[in-house]
PDB file of C-alpha atoms in Angstrom:
ATOM      1  CA  GLY X1244      57.762  38.729 -68.304  1.00 46.00           C
ATOM      2  CA  GLY X1245      59.967  40.554 -65.885  1.00 51.00           C
ATOM      3  CA  GLU X1246      60.581  39.497 -62.336  1.00 53.00           C
ATOM      4  CA  SER X1247      60.703  41.582 -59.211  1.00 51.00           C
ATOM      5  CA  GLY X1248      63.585  41.503 -56.768  1.00 51.00           C
ATOM      6  CA  LYS X1249      61.615  39.208 -54.458  1.00 50.00           C
ATOM      7  CA  ALA X1250      60.755  36.834 -57.295  1.00 51.00           C
ATOM      8  CA  ALA X1251      64.381  36.837 -58.417  1.00 46.00           C
ATOM      9  CA  PHE X1252      65.304  35.656 -54.911  1.00 47.00           C
ATOM     10  CA  CYS X1253      62.577  32.954 -55.057  1.00 52.00           C
ATOM     11  CA  MET X1254      60.393  34.872 -52.595  1.00 53.00           C
ATOM     12  CA  PRO X1255      56.900  35.377 -54.066  1.00 58.00           C
ATOM     13  CA  LEU X1256      55.583  38.916 -54.210  1.00 64.00           C
ATOM     14  CA  ASP X1257      52.031  39.807 -53.231  1.00 77.00           C
ATOM     15  CA  ASP X1258      49.980  40.496 -56.387  1.00 79.00           C
ATOM     16  CA  ALA X1259      48.989  43.886 -54.953  1.00 80.00           C
ATOM     17  CA  PHE X1260      52.516  45.099 -55.699  1.00 85.00           C
ATOM     18  CA  GLU X1261      52.672  43.818 -59.275  1.00 85.00           C
ATOM     19  CA  GLU X1262      52.327  47.322 -60.758  1.00 89.00           C
ATOM     20  CA  VAL X1263      54.947  48.960 -58.484  1.00 90.00           C
ATOM     21  CA  PHE X1264      58.286  50.051 -59.908  1.00 88.00           C
ATOM     22  CA  VAL X1265      61.258  51.776 -58.306  1.00 89.00           C
ATOM     23  CA  VAL X1266      63.988  53.733 -60.071  1.00 88.00           C
ATOM     24  CA  VAL X1267      66.859  54.654 -57.760  1.00 86.00           C
ATOM     25  CA  GLY X1268      69.144  57.395 -59.017  1.00 84.00           C
ATOM     26  CA  ARG X1269      72.231  59.082 -57.619  1.00 84.00           C
ATOM     27  CA  GLN X1270      70.349  62.115 -56.388  1.00 88.00           C
ATOM     28  CA  THR X1271      66.663  61.208 -56.608  1.00 90.00           C
ATOM     29  CA  SER X1272      64.465  58.142 -56.655  1.00 91.00           C
ATOM     30  CA  THR X1273      61.023  57.523 -58.102  1.00 93.00           C
ATOM     31  CA  VAL X1274      58.470  55.012 -56.892  1.00 94.00           C
ATOM     32  CA  PHE X1275      55.307  54.325 -58.867  1.00 95.00           C
ATOM     33  CA  CYS X1276      52.404  52.505 -57.267  1.00 95.00           C
ATOM     34  CA  PRO X1277      48.658  52.137 -57.713  1.00 96.00           C
ATOM     35  CA  ARG X1278      46.370  53.753 -55.153  1.00 96.00           C
ATOM     36  CA  ARG X1279      45.705  50.454 -53.363  1.00 94.00           C
ATOM     37  CA  CYS X1280      49.395  50.259 -52.383  1.00 93.00           C
ATOM     38  CA  ARG X1281      49.965  53.938 -51.542  1.00 95.00           C
ATOM     39  CA  SER X1282      49.676  53.595 -47.768  1.00 95.00           C
ATOM     40  CA  VAL X1283      52.049  50.623 -47.490  1.00 93.00           C
ATOM     41  CA  ILE X1284      54.563  52.043 -49.965  1.00 94.00           C
ATOM     42  CA  SER X1285      54.472  55.488 -48.316  1.00 95.00           C
ATOM     43  CA  GLN X1286      55.380  53.928 -44.984  1.00 94.00           C
ATOM     44  CA  ARG X1287      58.234  51.916 -46.499  1.00 92.00           C
ATOM     45  CA  ILE X1288      59.843  54.878 -48.273  1.00 93.00           C
ATOM     46  CA  ALA X1289      59.083  57.577 -45.689  1.00 94.00           C
ATOM     47  CA  LEU X1290      62.748  57.984 -44.739  1.00 94.00           C
ATOM     48  CA  TRP X1291      64.165  57.806 -48.259  1.00 93.00           C
ATOM     49  CA  GLU X1292      65.646  61.184 -49.156  1.00 93.00           C
ATOM     50  CA  ASP X1293      64.645  62.927 -52.386  1.00 94.00           C
ATOM     51  CA  THR X1294      62.092  60.290 -53.369  1.00 95.00           C
ATOM     52  CA  THR X1295      59.013  60.999 -55.425  1.00 94.00           C
ATOM     53  CA  LEU X1296      55.996  58.755 -54.974  1.00 96.00           C
ATOM     54  CA  THR X1297      53.910  58.746 -58.148  1.00 97.00           C
ATOM     55  CA  VAL X1298      50.315  57.563 -57.732  1.00 97.00           C
ATOM     56  CA  PRO X1299      47.558  57.822 -60.337  1.00 97.00           C
ATOM     57  CA  THR X1300      44.251  59.425 -59.459  1.00 97.00           C
ATOM     58  CA  LYS X1301      41.080  57.363 -59.102  1.00 97.00           C
ATOM     59  CA  ASP X1302      39.926  58.537 -62.549  1.00 97.00           C
ATOM     60  CA  GLU X1303      43.278  57.591 -64.117  1.00 96.00           C
ATOM     61  CA  GLU X1304      43.061  54.107 -62.607  1.00 96.00           C
ATOM     62  CA  GLU X1305      39.508  53.532 -63.812  1.00 97.00           C
ATOM     63  CA  ASP X1306      40.455  53.883 -67.503  1.00 97.00           C
ATOM     64  CA  VAL X1307      42.995  51.214 -68.506  1.00 95.00           C
ATOM     65  CA  ASP X1308      44.495  53.248 -71.363  1.00 94.00           C
ATOM     66  CA  THR X1309      44.842  56.372 -69.234  1.00 96.00           C
ATOM     67  CA  TYR X1310      46.401  54.326 -66.433  1.00 95.00           C
ATOM     68  CA  ASP X1311      48.891  52.638 -68.771  1.00 93.00           C
ATOM     69  CA  ASN X1312      49.888  55.974 -70.332  1.00 92.00           C
ATOM     70  CA  PHE X1313      50.309  57.506 -66.871  1.00 95.00           C
ATOM     71  CA  LYS X1314      52.493  54.600 -65.715  1.00 94.00           C
ATOM     72  CA  ILE X1315      54.595  54.615 -68.898  1.00 91.00           C
ATOM     73  CA  GLY X1316      55.010  58.380 -68.615  1.00 92.00           C
ATOM     74  CA  ALA X1317      56.148  58.019 -64.996  1.00 94.00           C
ATOM     75  CA  PHE X1318      58.703  55.404 -66.061  1.00 91.00           C
ATOM     76  CA  ILE X1319      59.996  57.533 -68.931  1.00 89.00           C
ATOM     77  CA  ARG X1320      60.395  60.547 -66.618  1.00 91.00           C
ATOM     78  CA  ALA X1321      62.122  58.372 -64.002  1.00 90.00           C
ATOM     79  CA  VAL X1322      64.776  57.046 -66.412  1.00 88.00           C
ATOM     80  CA  HIS X1323      65.028  60.170 -68.602  1.00 86.00           C
ATOM     81  CA  SER X1324      68.121  61.673 -66.996  1.00 84.00           C
ATOM     82  CA  THR X1325      69.911  58.372 -66.454  1.00 84.00           C
ATOM     83  CA  SER X1326      72.566  57.123 -68.816  1.00 84.00           C
ATOM     84  CA  ARG X1327      73.053  53.770 -67.115  1.00 83.00           C
ATOM     85  CA  LEU X1328      70.572  51.242 -65.718  1.00 81.00           C
ATOM     86  CA  ALA X1329      71.465  48.305 -63.470  1.00 75.00           C
ATOM     87  CA  PHE X1330      69.391  45.139 -63.179  1.00 70.00           C
ATOM     88  CA  VAL X1331      69.411  41.983 -61.057  1.00 55.00           C
ATOM     89  CA  PRO X1332      72.712  40.119 -61.547  1.00 50.00           C
ATOM     90  CA  GLU X1333      72.638  37.042 -63.731  1.00 47.00           C
ATOM     91  CA  GLU X1334      74.072  34.903 -60.926  1.00 49.00           C
ATOM     92  CA  LEU X1335      70.743  35.013 -59.104  1.00 49.00           C
ATOM     93  CA  PRO X1336      68.448  32.126 -60.029  1.00 54.00           C
ATOM     94  CA  ARG X1337      64.923  32.858 -61.223  1.00 56.00           C
ATOM     95  CA  LEU X1338      61.934  30.829 -60.121  1.00 59.00           C
ATOM     96  CA  ASP X1339      62.241  28.557 -63.160  1.00 64.00           C
ATOM     97  CA  GLY X1340      65.923  27.842 -62.372  1.00 62.00           C
ATOM     98  CA  SER X1341      67.308  29.882 -65.291  1.00 61.00           C
ATOM     99  CA  LYS X1342      69.646  32.821 -64.869  1.00 58.00           C
ATOM    100  CA  MET X1343      68.500  36.441 -65.070  1.00 56.00           C
ATOM    101  CA  THR X1344      70.475  38.962 -67.074  1.00 59.00           C
ATOM    102  CA  TRP X1345      69.806  42.570 -68.002  1.00 59.00           C
ATOM    103  CA  LYS X1346      69.315  41.443 -71.606  1.00 63.00           C
ATOM    104  CA  GLY X1347      65.926  40.017 -70.675  1.00 70.00           C
ATOM    105  CA  VAL X1348      64.462  43.360 -69.613  1.00 75.00           C
ATOM    106  CA  GLU X1349      63.359  44.221 -73.149  1.00 75.00           C
ATOM    107  CA  ARG X1350      60.631  41.575 -72.688  1.00 75.00           C
ATOM    108  CA  TRP X1351      59.153  43.454 -69.709  1.00 79.00           C
ATOM    109  CA  PRO X1352      55.921  45.225 -70.756  1.00 82.00           C
ATOM    110  CA  LEU X1353      56.960  48.546 -69.207  1.00 83.00           C
ATOM    111  CA  VAL X1354      60.320  48.472 -70.984  1.00 80.00           C
ATOM    112  CA  GLN X1355      58.645  47.445 -74.248  1.00 82.00           C
ATOM    113  CA  ALA X1356      56.328  50.434 -73.931  1.00 83.00           C
ATOM    114  CA  TYR X1357      59.402  52.697 -73.779  1.00 78.00           C
ATOM    115  CA  ALA X1358      60.092  51.761 -77.409  1.00 77.00           C
ATOM    116  CA  TYR X1359      56.535  52.254 -78.726  1.00 73.00           C
ATOM    117  CA  ASP X1360      56.223  54.559 -81.686  1.00 58.00           C
ATOM    118  CA  ASP X1361      53.913  56.815 -79.654  1.00 63.00           C
ATOM    119  CA  PHE X1362      56.847  57.739 -77.454  1.00 60.00           C
ATOM    120  CA  GLY X1363      59.571  57.491 -80.131  1.00 65.00           C
ATOM    121  CA  LEU X1364      62.327  56.652 -77.685  1.00 71.00           C
ATOM    122  CA  GLY X1365      63.639  53.395 -79.151  1.00 77.00           C
ATOM    123  CA  PHE X1366      64.787  50.313 -77.276  1.00 80.00           C
ATOM    124  CA  LEU X1367      65.725  51.123 -73.688  1.00 78.00           C
ATOM    125  CA  THR X1368      68.887  49.012 -73.652  1.00 77.00           C
ATOM    126  CA  LEU X1369      70.082  50.643 -76.880  1.00 78.00           C
ATOM    127  CA  LYS X1370      69.509  54.147 -75.531  1.00 81.00           C
ATOM    128  CA  LYS X1371      70.855  53.543 -72.021  1.00 78.00           C
ATOM    129  CA  GLN X1372      73.840  51.538 -70.866  1.00 77.00           C
ATOM    130  CA  ALA X1373      72.416  48.419 -69.214  1.00 76.00           C
ATOM    131  CA  VAL X1374      74.450  46.416 -66.715  1.00 71.00           C
ATOM    132  CA  ASP X1375      73.938  43.743 -64.101  1.00 66.00           C
ATOM    133  CA  ALA X1376      73.772  45.259 -60.620  1.00 63.00           C
TER     134      ALA X1376
END
């Protein structure tokens, strides 16, 4: 699966943040997090300009399918207006010692969901220019 920035730098990430994603754009940013992380994430991004914090409701979190659709929808909206996506540079070692490259992002469950027939968007890295950050 995919690795977070902390994992890419060989710094383990608390499991509570496993569902969090951040999309930083030129003019706006989007942060998705489950309700259990809202307080911590809100404090960390409080001074970020033009940032939207997307948090599912309690009812959305209780139903796995509803939660997954909400999260996927938030991701699709976050990357919709972007034409280029940057990922962790391949020079950074992963926990297993291999090198990370943007080409591996298609294995990430959230990125795979982007291509599901239900959404009809196709492979993310074929629709958007993907580069190492």
